[in-house]
PDB file of N, CA and C in Angstrom:
ATOM      1  N   MET T   1      91.830 -27.531  51.067  1.00  0.00           N
ATOM      2  CA  MET T   1      92.250 -27.749  49.688  1.00  0.00           C
ATOM      3  C   MET T   1      93.249 -26.664  49.301  1.00  0.00           C
ATOM      4  N   SER T   2      94.288 -27.089  48.618  1.00  0.00           N
ATOM      5  CA  SER T   2      95.220 -26.125  48.042  1.00  0.00           C
ATOM      6  C   SER T   2      94.800 -25.881  46.599  1.00  0.00           C
ATOM      7  N   SER T   3      95.165 -24.722  46.064  1.00  0.00           N
ATOM      8  CA  SER T   3      94.791 -24.454  44.677  1.00  0.00           C
ATOM      9  C   SER T   3      95.944 -23.800  43.934  1.00  0.00           C
ATOM     10  N   THR T   4      95.937 -24.019  42.636  1.00  0.00           N
ATOM     11  CA  THR T   4      96.938 -23.451  41.742  1.00  0.00           C
ATOM     12  C   THR T   4      96.309 -23.289  40.372  1.00  0.00           C
ATOM     13  N   GLU T   5      97.040 -22.667  39.471  1.00  0.00           N
ATOM     14  CA  GLU T   5      96.548 -22.475  38.114  1.00  0.00           C
ATOM     15  C   GLU T   5      97.458 -23.160  37.113  1.00  0.00           C
ATOM     16  N   LEU T   6      96.847 -23.661  36.062  1.00  0.00           N
ATOM     17  CA  LEU T   6      97.578 -24.209  34.921  1.00  0.00           C
ATOM     18  C   LEU T   6      97.217 -23.350  33.714  1.00  0.00           C
ATOM     19  N   PRO T   7      98.150 -22.533  33.226  1.00  0.00           N
ATOM     20  CA  PRO T   7      97.831 -21.648  32.104  1.00  0.00           C
ATOM     21  C   PRO T   7      97.701 -22.396  30.779  1.00  0.00           C
ATOM     22  N   TYR T   8      96.972 -21.783  29.863  1.00  0.00           N
ATOM     23  CA  TYR T   8      96.837 -22.312  28.507  1.00  0.00           C
ATOM     24  C   TYR T   8      96.826 -21.146  27.524  1.00  0.00           C
ATOM     25  N   ARG T   9      97.019 -21.487  26.244  1.00  0.00           N
ATOM     26  CA  ARG T   9      96.920 -20.485  25.181  1.00  0.00           C
ATOM     27  C   ARG T   9      95.492 -20.487  24.659  1.00  0.00           C
ATOM     28  N   PRO T  10      94.851 -19.325  24.650  1.00  0.00           N
ATOM     29  CA  PRO T  10      93.499 -19.283  24.095  1.00  0.00           C
ATOM     30  C   PRO T  10      93.534 -19.362  22.567  1.00  0.00           C
ATOM     31  N   PRO T  11      92.459 -19.752  21.930  1.00  0.00           N
ATOM     32  CA  PRO T  11      91.209 -20.141  22.574  1.00  0.00           C
ATOM     33  C   PRO T  11      91.283 -21.571  23.103  1.00  0.00           C
ATOM     34  N   TYR T  12      90.636 -21.798  24.222  1.00  0.00           N
ATOM     35  CA  TYR T  12      90.589 -23.135  24.806  1.00  0.00           C
ATOM     36  C   TYR T  12      89.130 -23.565  24.841  1.00  0.00           C
ATOM     37  N   GLN T  13      88.851 -24.734  24.332  1.00  0.00           N
ATOM     38  CA  GLN T  13      87.481 -25.234  24.184  1.00  0.00           C
ATOM     39  C   GLN T  13      87.016 -25.974  25.445  1.00  0.00           C
ATOM     40  N   TRP T  14      86.929 -25.265  26.558  1.00  0.00           N
ATOM     41  CA  TRP T  14      86.594 -25.865  27.848  1.00  0.00           C
ATOM     42  C   TRP T  14      85.272 -26.629  27.798  1.00  0.00           C
ATOM     43  N   ASP T  15      84.244 -26.028  27.232  1.00  0.00           N
ATOM     44  CA  ASP T  15      82.938 -26.700  27.194  1.00  0.00           C
ATOM     45  C   ASP T  15      83.006 -28.001  26.404  1.00  0.00           C
ATOM     46  N   ARG T  16      83.733 -27.993  25.317  1.00  0.00           N
ATOM     47  CA  ARG T  16      83.893 -29.207  24.502  1.00  0.00           C
ATOM     48  C   ARG T  16      84.651 -30.283  25.286  1.00  0.00           C
ATOM     49  N   VAL T  17      85.700 -29.884  25.970  1.00  0.00           N
ATOM     50  CA  VAL T  17      86.485 -30.829  26.779  1.00  0.00           C
ATOM     51  C   VAL T  17      85.606 -31.425  27.875  1.00  0.00           C
ATOM     52  N   LEU T  18      84.820 -30.587  28.547  1.00  0.00           N
ATOM     53  CA  LEU T  18      83.936 -31.092  29.611  1.00  0.00           C
ATOM     54  C   LEU T  18      82.900 -32.069  29.074  1.00  0.00           C
ATOM     55  N   ARG T  19      82.327 -31.771  27.909  1.00  0.00           N
ATOM     56  CA  ARG T  19      81.352 -32.705  27.324  1.00  0.00           C
ATOM     57  C   ARG T  19      82.007 -34.054  27.039  1.00  0.00           C
ATOM     58  N   PHE T  20      83.220 -34.024  26.504  1.00  0.00           N
ATOM     59  CA  PHE T  20      83.962 -35.258  26.228  1.00  0.00           C
ATOM     60  C   PHE T  20      84.182 -36.042  27.525  1.00  0.00           C
ATOM     61  N   LEU T  21      84.653 -35.358  28.566  1.00  0.00           N
ATOM     62  CA  LEU T  21      84.919 -36.035  29.840  1.00  0.00           C
ATOM     63  C   LEU T  21      83.632 -36.541  30.488  1.00  0.00           C
ATOM     64  N   ALA T  22      82.573 -35.763  30.403  1.00  0.00           N
ATOM     65  CA  ALA T  22      81.298 -36.172  31.002  1.00  0.00           C
ATOM     66  C   ALA T  22      80.768 -37.443  30.354  1.00  0.00           C
ATOM     67  N   SER T  23      80.946 -37.564  29.047  1.00  0.00           N
ATOM     68  CA  SER T  23      80.426 -38.737  28.343  1.00  0.00           C
ATOM     69  C   SER T  23      81.208 -40.005  28.682  1.00  0.00           C
ATOM     70  N   ARG T  24      82.388 -39.843  29.273  1.00  0.00           N
ATOM     71  CA  ARG T  24      83.230 -40.995  29.605  1.00  0.00           C
ATOM     72  C   ARG T  24      83.534 -41.107  31.102  1.00  0.00           C
ATOM     73  N   ALA T  25      82.843 -40.324  31.910  1.00  0.00           N
ATOM     74  CA  ALA T  25      83.123 -40.280  33.350  1.00  0.00           C
ATOM     75  C   ALA T  25      82.893 -41.640  34.006  1.00  0.00           C
ATOM     76  N   LEU T  26      83.820 -42.003  34.864  1.00  0.00           N
ATOM     77  CA  LEU T  26      83.719 -43.254  35.611  1.00  0.00           C
ATOM     78  C   LEU T  26      82.874 -43.031  36.862  1.00  0.00           C
ATOM     79  N   PRO T  27      81.785 -43.786  37.027  1.00  0.00           N
ATOM     80  CA  PRO T  27      80.923 -43.603  38.197  1.00  0.00           C
ATOM     81  C   PRO T  27      81.714 -43.736  39.504  1.00  0.00           C
ATOM     82  N   ASN T  28      81.390 -42.886  40.450  1.00  0.00           N
ATOM     83  CA  ASN T  28      82.010 -42.859  41.782  1.00  0.00           C
ATOM     84  C   ASN T  28      83.484 -42.448  41.762  1.00  0.00           C
ATOM     85  N   ILE T  29      84.008 -42.059  40.606  1.00  0.00           N
ATOM     86  CA  ILE T  29      85.398 -41.601  40.515  1.00  0.00           C
ATOM     87  C   ILE T  29      85.456 -40.190  39.943  1.00  0.00           C
ATOM     88  N   GLU T  30      84.703 -39.954  38.855  1.00  0.00           N
ATOM     89  CA  GLU T  30      84.729 -38.662  38.174  1.00  0.00           C
ATOM     90  C   GLU T  30      83.332 -38.064  38.099  1.00  0.00           C
ATOM     91  N   THR T  31      83.273 -36.728  38.173  1.00  0.00           N
ATOM     92  CA  THR T  31      82.018 -36.021  37.934  1.00  0.00           C
ATOM     93  C   THR T  31      82.306 -34.779  37.102  1.00  0.00           C
ATOM     94  N   VAL T  32      81.314 -34.394  36.335  1.00  0.00           N
ATOM     95  CA  VAL T  32      81.347 -33.130  35.608  1.00  0.00           C
ATOM     96  C   VAL T  32      80.017 -32.456  35.896  1.00  0.00           C
ATOM     97  N   GLU T  33      80.068 -31.346  36.637  1.00  0.00           N
ATOM     98  CA  GLU T  33      78.857 -30.622  37.016  1.00  0.00           C
ATOM     99  C   GLU T  33      79.145 -29.139  37.070  1.00  0.00           C
ATOM    100  N   ASN T  34      78.224 -28.347  36.552  1.00  0.00           N
ATOM    101  CA  ASN T  34      78.309 -26.891  36.663  1.00  0.00           C
ATOM    102  C   ASN T  34      79.663 -26.338  36.242  1.00  0.00           C
ATOM    103  N   GLY T  35      80.208 -26.864  35.165  1.00  0.00           N
ATOM    104  CA  GLY T  35      81.469 -26.364  34.647  1.00  0.00           C
ATOM    105  C   GLY T  35      82.702 -26.792  35.413  1.00  0.00           C
ATOM    106  N   VAL T  36      82.562 -27.815  36.267  1.00  0.00           N
ATOM    107  CA  VAL T  36      83.686 -28.283  37.088  1.00  0.00           C
ATOM    108  C   VAL T  36      83.907 -29.775  36.855  1.00  0.00           C
ATOM    109  N   TYR T  37      85.165 -30.140  36.619  1.00  0.00           N
ATOM    110  CA  TYR T  37      85.566 -31.542  36.541  1.00  0.00           C
ATOM    111  C   TYR T  37      86.148 -31.908  37.896  1.00  0.00           C
ATOM    112  N   ALA T  38      85.682 -33.000  38.485  1.00  0.00           N
ATOM    113  CA  ALA T  38      86.196 -33.464  39.780  1.00  0.00           C
ATOM    114  C   ALA T  38      86.501 -34.946  39.684  1.00  0.00           C
ATOM    115  N   ARG T  39      87.514 -35.356  40.428  1.00  0.00           N
ATOM    116  CA  ARG T  39      87.955 -36.747  40.343  1.00  0.00           C
ATOM    117  C   ARG T  39      88.677 -37.152  41.618  1.00  0.00           C
ATOM    118  N   THR T  40      88.500 -38.416  41.987  1.00  0.00           N
ATOM    119  CA  THR T  40      89.314 -39.025  43.023  1.00  0.00           C
ATOM    120  C   THR T  40      90.601 -39.505  42.372  1.00  0.00           C
ATOM    121  N   VAL T  41      91.731 -39.237  43.023  1.00  0.00           N
ATOM    122  CA  VAL T  41      93.044 -39.547  42.464  1.00  0.00           C
ATOM    123  C   VAL T  41      93.839 -40.370  43.469  1.00  0.00           C
ATOM    124  N   THR T  42      94.527 -41.397  42.983  1.00  0.00           N
ATOM    125  CA  THR T  42      95.477 -42.157  43.792  1.00  0.00           C
ATOM    126  C   THR T  42      96.780 -42.233  43.011  1.00  0.00           C
ATOM    127  N   ILE T  43      97.835 -41.654  43.598  1.00  0.00           N
ATOM    128  CA  ILE T  43      99.155 -41.647  42.961  1.00  0.00           C
ATOM    129  C   ILE T  43     100.202 -41.892  44.042  1.00  0.00           C
ATOM    130  N   GLY T  44     101.041 -42.882  43.811  1.00  0.00           N
ATOM    131  CA  GLY T  44     102.148 -43.134  44.728  1.00  0.00           C
ATOM    132  C   GLY T  44     101.737 -43.281  46.178  1.00  0.00           C
ATOM    133  N   GLY T  45     100.617 -43.893  46.427  1.00  0.00           N
ATOM    134  CA  GLY T  45     100.154 -44.096  47.794  1.00  0.00           C
ATOM    135  C   GLY T  45      99.359 -42.931  48.361  1.00  0.00           C
ATOM    136  N   ALA T  46      99.337 -41.806  47.672  1.00  0.00           N
ATOM    137  CA  ALA T  46      98.542 -40.654  48.118  1.00  0.00           C
ATOM    138  C   ALA T  46      97.181 -40.706  47.429  1.00  0.00           C
ATOM    139  N   ARG T  47      96.146 -40.433  48.213  1.00  0.00           N
ATOM    140  CA  ARG T  47      94.790 -40.464  47.670  1.00  0.00           C
ATOM    141  C   ARG T  47      94.078 -39.184  48.072  1.00  0.00           C
ATOM    142  N   GLY T  48      93.344 -38.614  47.124  1.00  0.00           N
ATOM    143  CA  GLY T  48      92.607 -37.392  47.421  1.00  0.00           C
ATOM    144  C   GLY T  48      91.675 -37.035  46.290  1.00  0.00           C
ATOM    145  N   ARG T  49      91.216 -35.816  46.319  1.00  0.00           N
ATOM    146  CA  ARG T  49      90.229 -35.340  45.350  1.00  0.00           C
ATOM    147  C   ARG T  49      90.761 -34.075  44.690  1.00  0.00           C
ATOM    148  N   ILE T  50      90.529 -33.961  43.389  1.00  0.00           N
ATOM    149  CA  ILE T  50      90.873 -32.744  42.664  1.00  0.00           C
ATOM    150  C   ILE T  50      89.621 -32.151  42.044  1.00  0.00           C
ATOM    151  N   ARG T  51      89.661 -30.845  41.848  1.00  0.00           N
ATOM    152  CA  ARG T  51      88.614 -30.110  41.131  1.00  0.00           C
ATOM    153  C   ARG T  51      89.306 -29.231  40.110  1.00  0.00           C
ATOM    154  N   VAL T  52      88.770 -29.189  38.906  1.00  0.00           N
ATOM    155  CA  VAL T  52      89.350 -28.367  37.847  1.00  0.00           C
ATOM    156  C   VAL T  52      88.230 -27.526  37.246  1.00  0.00           C
ATOM    157  N   GLU T  53      88.472 -26.215  37.177  1.00  0.00           N
ATOM    158  CA  GLU T  53      87.505 -25.327  36.541  1.00  0.00           C
ATOM    159  C   GLU T  53      88.237 -24.289  35.709  1.00  0.00           C
ATOM    160  N   ASN T  54      87.549 -23.765  34.732  1.00  0.00           N
ATOM    161  CA  ASN T  54      88.149 -22.808  33.814  1.00  0.00           C
ATOM    162  C   ASN T  54      88.063 -21.395  34.375  1.00  0.00           C
ATOM    163  N   ASP T  55      89.142 -20.650  34.231  1.00  0.00           N
ATOM    164  CA  ASP T  55      89.154 -19.217  34.523  1.00  0.00           C
ATOM    165  C   ASP T  55      89.551 -18.527  33.222  1.00  0.00           C
ATOM    166  N   SER T  56      88.563 -18.288  32.369  1.00  0.00           N
ATOM    167  CA  SER T  56      88.847 -17.751  31.035  1.00  0.00           C
ATOM    168  C   SER T  56      89.434 -16.344  31.098  1.00  0.00           C
ATOM    169  N   ALA T  57      89.134 -15.577  32.128  1.00  0.00           N
ATOM    170  CA  ALA T  57      89.705 -14.235  32.261  1.00  0.00           C
ATOM    171  C   ALA T  57      91.219 -14.294  32.457  1.00  0.00           C
ATOM    172  N   ARG T  58      91.708 -15.388  33.033  1.00  0.00           N
ATOM    173  CA  ARG T  58      93.146 -15.553  33.286  1.00  0.00           C
ATOM    174  C   ARG T  58      93.794 -16.548  32.318  1.00  0.00           C
ATOM    175  N   ASN T  59      92.998 -17.093  31.378  1.00  0.00           N
ATOM    176  CA  ASN T  59      93.505 -18.111  30.444  1.00  0.00           C
ATOM    177  C   ASN T  59      94.205 -19.231  31.204  1.00  0.00           C
ATOM    178  N   ALA T  60      93.491 -19.770  32.165  1.00  0.00           N
ATOM    179  CA  ALA T  60      94.074 -20.819  33.010  1.00  0.00           C
ATOM    180  C   ALA T  60      92.973 -21.722  33.550  1.00  0.00           C
ATOM    181  N   LEU T  61      93.373 -22.950  33.859  1.00  0.00           N
ATOM    182  CA  LEU T  61      92.499 -23.846  34.604  1.00  0.00           C
ATOM    183  C   LEU T  61      92.880 -23.719  36.067  1.00  0.00           C
ATOM    184  N   ARG T  62      91.892 -23.568  36.915  1.00  0.00           N
ATOM    185  CA  ARG T  62      92.112 -23.485  38.351  1.00  0.00           C
ATOM    186  C   ARG T  62      91.963 -24.893  38.926  1.00  0.00           C
ATOM    187  N   VAL T  63      93.006 -25.373  39.564  1.00  0.00           N
ATOM    188  CA  VAL T  63      93.035 -26.729  40.114  1.00  0.00           C
ATOM    189  C   VAL T  63      93.052 -26.647  41.632  1.00  0.00           C
ATOM    190  N   SER T  64      92.122 -27.340  42.264  1.00  0.00           N
ATOM    191  CA  SER T  64      92.104 -27.472  43.718  1.00  0.00           C
ATOM    192  C   SER T  64      92.342 -28.933  44.050  1.00  0.00           C
ATOM    193  N   ALA T  65      93.161 -29.168  45.066  1.00  0.00           N
ATOM    194  CA  ALA T  65      93.487 -30.546  45.458  1.00  0.00           C
ATOM    195  C   ALA T  65      93.468 -30.650  46.972  1.00  0.00           C
ATOM    196  N   THR T  66      93.000 -31.787  47.467  1.00  0.00           N
ATOM    197  CA  THR T  66      93.019 -32.004  48.908  1.00  0.00           C
ATOM    198  C   THR T  66      94.464 -32.061  49.397  1.00  0.00           C
ATOM    199  N   GLU T  67      94.665 -31.693  50.652  1.00  0.00           N
ATOM    200  CA  GLU T  67      96.011 -31.649  51.237  1.00  0.00           C
ATOM    201  C   GLU T  67      96.713 -33.005  51.178  1.00  0.00           C
ATOM    202  N   SER T  68      95.950 -34.082  51.174  1.00  0.00           N
ATOM    203  CA  SER T  68      96.561 -35.418  51.125  1.00  0.00           C
ATOM    204  C   SER T  68      97.354 -35.648  49.837  1.00  0.00           C
ATOM    205  N   LEU T  69      97.102 -34.838  48.810  1.00  0.00           N
ATOM    206  CA  LEU T  69      97.824 -34.973  47.544  1.00  0.00           C
ATOM    207  C   LEU T  69      99.072 -34.090  47.474  1.00  0.00           C
ATOM    208  N   SER T  70      99.334 -33.312  48.500  1.00  0.00           N
ATOM    209  CA  SER T  70     100.490 -32.399  48.495  1.00  0.00           C
ATOM    210  C   SER T  70     101.805 -33.074  48.123  1.00  0.00           C
ATOM    211  N   PRO T  71     102.117 -34.268  48.663  1.00  0.00           N
ATOM    212  CA  PRO T  71     103.399 -34.892  48.316  1.00  0.00           C
ATOM    213  C   PRO T  71     103.540 -35.249  46.830  1.00  0.00           C
ATOM    214  N   VAL T  72     102.427 -35.412  46.143  1.00  0.00           N
ATOM    215  CA  VAL T  72     102.474 -35.811  44.726  1.00  0.00           C
ATOM    216  C   VAL T  72     101.877 -34.746  43.805  1.00  0.00           C
ATOM    217  N   LEU T  73     101.695 -33.544  44.328  1.00  0.00           N
ATOM    218  CA  LEU T  73     101.038 -32.496  43.545  1.00  0.00           C
ATOM    219  C   LEU T  73     101.741 -32.197  42.219  1.00  0.00           C
ATOM    220  N   PRO T  74     103.076 -32.133  42.160  1.00  0.00           N
ATOM    221  CA  PRO T  74     103.702 -31.904  40.851  1.00  0.00           C
ATOM    222  C   PRO T  74     103.324 -32.971  39.817  1.00  0.00           C
ATOM    223  N   ASP T  75     103.246 -34.215  40.247  1.00  0.00           N
ATOM    224  CA  ASP T  75     102.848 -35.293  39.337  1.00  0.00           C
ATOM    225  C   ASP T  75     101.386 -35.121  38.912  1.00  0.00           C
ATOM    226  N   VAL T  76     100.521 -34.775  39.859  1.00  0.00           N
ATOM    227  CA  VAL T  76      99.108 -34.541  39.544  1.00  0.00           C
ATOM    228  C   VAL T  76      98.983 -33.432  38.498  1.00  0.00           C
ATOM    229  N   LEU T  77      99.696 -32.336  38.698  1.00  0.00           N
ATOM    230  CA  LEU T  77      99.617 -31.207  37.772  1.00  0.00           C
ATOM    231  C   LEU T  77     100.155 -31.568  36.392  1.00  0.00           C
ATOM    232  N   ASN T  78     101.236 -32.323  36.345  1.00  0.00           N
ATOM    233  CA  ASN T  78     101.763 -32.774  35.047  1.00  0.00           C
ATOM    234  C   ASN T  78     100.753 -33.641  34.312  1.00  0.00           C
ATOM    235  N   ARG T  79     100.103 -34.526  35.041  1.00  0.00           N
ATOM    236  CA  ARG T  79      99.095 -35.396  34.416  1.00  0.00           C
ATOM    237  C   ARG T  79      97.903 -34.590  33.917  1.00  0.00           C
ATOM    238  N   LEU T  80      97.516 -33.571  34.683  1.00  0.00           N
ATOM    239  CA  LEU T  80      96.407 -32.723  34.247  1.00  0.00           C
ATOM    240  C   LEU T  80      96.784 -31.914  33.008  1.00  0.00           C
ATOM    241  N   ARG T  81      98.012 -31.424  32.931  1.00  0.00           N
ATOM    242  CA  ARG T  81      98.472 -30.698  31.732  1.00  0.00           C
ATOM    243  C   ARG T  81      98.317 -31.581  30.497  1.00  0.00           C
ATOM    244  N   LEU T  82      98.691 -32.859  30.637  1.00  0.00           N
ATOM    245  CA  LEU T  82      98.548 -33.798  29.521  1.00  0.00           C
ATOM    246  C   LEU T  82      97.080 -34.106  29.234  1.00  0.00           C
ATOM    247  N   MET T  83      96.336 -34.405  30.277  1.00  0.00           N
ATOM    248  CA  MET T  83      94.931 -34.787  30.123  1.00  0.00           C
ATOM    249  C   MET T  83      94.122 -33.686  29.431  1.00  0.00           C
ATOM    250  N   PHE T  84      94.368 -32.433  29.821  1.00  0.00           N
ATOM    251  CA  PHE T  84      93.622 -31.311  29.258  1.00  0.00           C
ATOM    252  C   PHE T  84      94.338 -30.675  28.059  1.00  0.00           C
ATOM    253  N   ASP T  85      95.444 -31.285  27.628  1.00  0.00           N
ATOM    254  CA  ASP T  85      96.192 -30.854  26.438  1.00  0.00           C
ATOM    255  C   ASP T  85      96.524 -29.361  26.487  1.00  0.00           C
ATOM    256  N   LEU T  86      97.065 -28.922  27.623  1.00  0.00           N
ATOM    257  CA  LEU T  86      97.296 -27.500  27.843  1.00  0.00           C
ATOM    258  C   LEU T  86      98.519 -26.953  27.111  1.00  0.00           C
ATOM    259  N   ASP T  87      99.369 -27.806  26.604  1.00  0.00           N
ATOM    260  CA  ASP T  87     100.537 -27.331  25.868  1.00  0.00           C
ATOM    261  C   ASP T  87     100.269 -27.236  24.368  1.00  0.00           C
ATOM    262  N   ASN T  88      99.033 -27.481  23.991  1.00  0.00           N
ATOM    263  CA  ASN T  88      98.642 -27.384  22.592  1.00  0.00           C
ATOM    264  C   ASN T  88      98.711 -25.926  22.133  1.00  0.00           C
ATOM    265  N   ASP T  89      99.198 -25.718  20.933  1.00  0.00           N
ATOM    266  CA  ASP T  89      99.212 -24.388  20.325  1.00  0.00           C
ATOM    267  C   ASP T  89      98.027 -24.314  19.368  1.00  0.00           C
ATOM    268  N   PRO T  90      96.966 -23.572  19.723  1.00  0.00           N
ATOM    269  CA  PRO T  90      95.763 -23.559  18.892  1.00  0.00           C
ATOM    270  C   PRO T  90      95.947 -22.901  17.530  1.00  0.00           C
ATOM    271  N   ASP T  91      97.067 -22.226  17.333  1.00  0.00           N
ATOM    272  CA  ASP T  91      97.318 -21.593  16.026  1.00  0.00           C
ATOM    273  C   ASP T  91      97.813 -22.632  15.099  1.00  0.00           C
TER     274      ASP T  91
END
């Protein structure tokens, strides 16, 4: 798995976001466990698994993706930025 970070402006309501995602998780596609969001992803013919967890000390979400997603990783990261609303200004 490769990993990268997606920064955000604090405060970020990670626990609230996880509760929202957990209540709507698609069986066999998404899971929310122990502070980690995981999902199977298919984009542009590439299929793999992602994991997203909060690193509050770095004000970033840590994203891990299987190597099979490498060709579409920029698209995956852009979608995650939107999904987790990381460009929001909490002020």
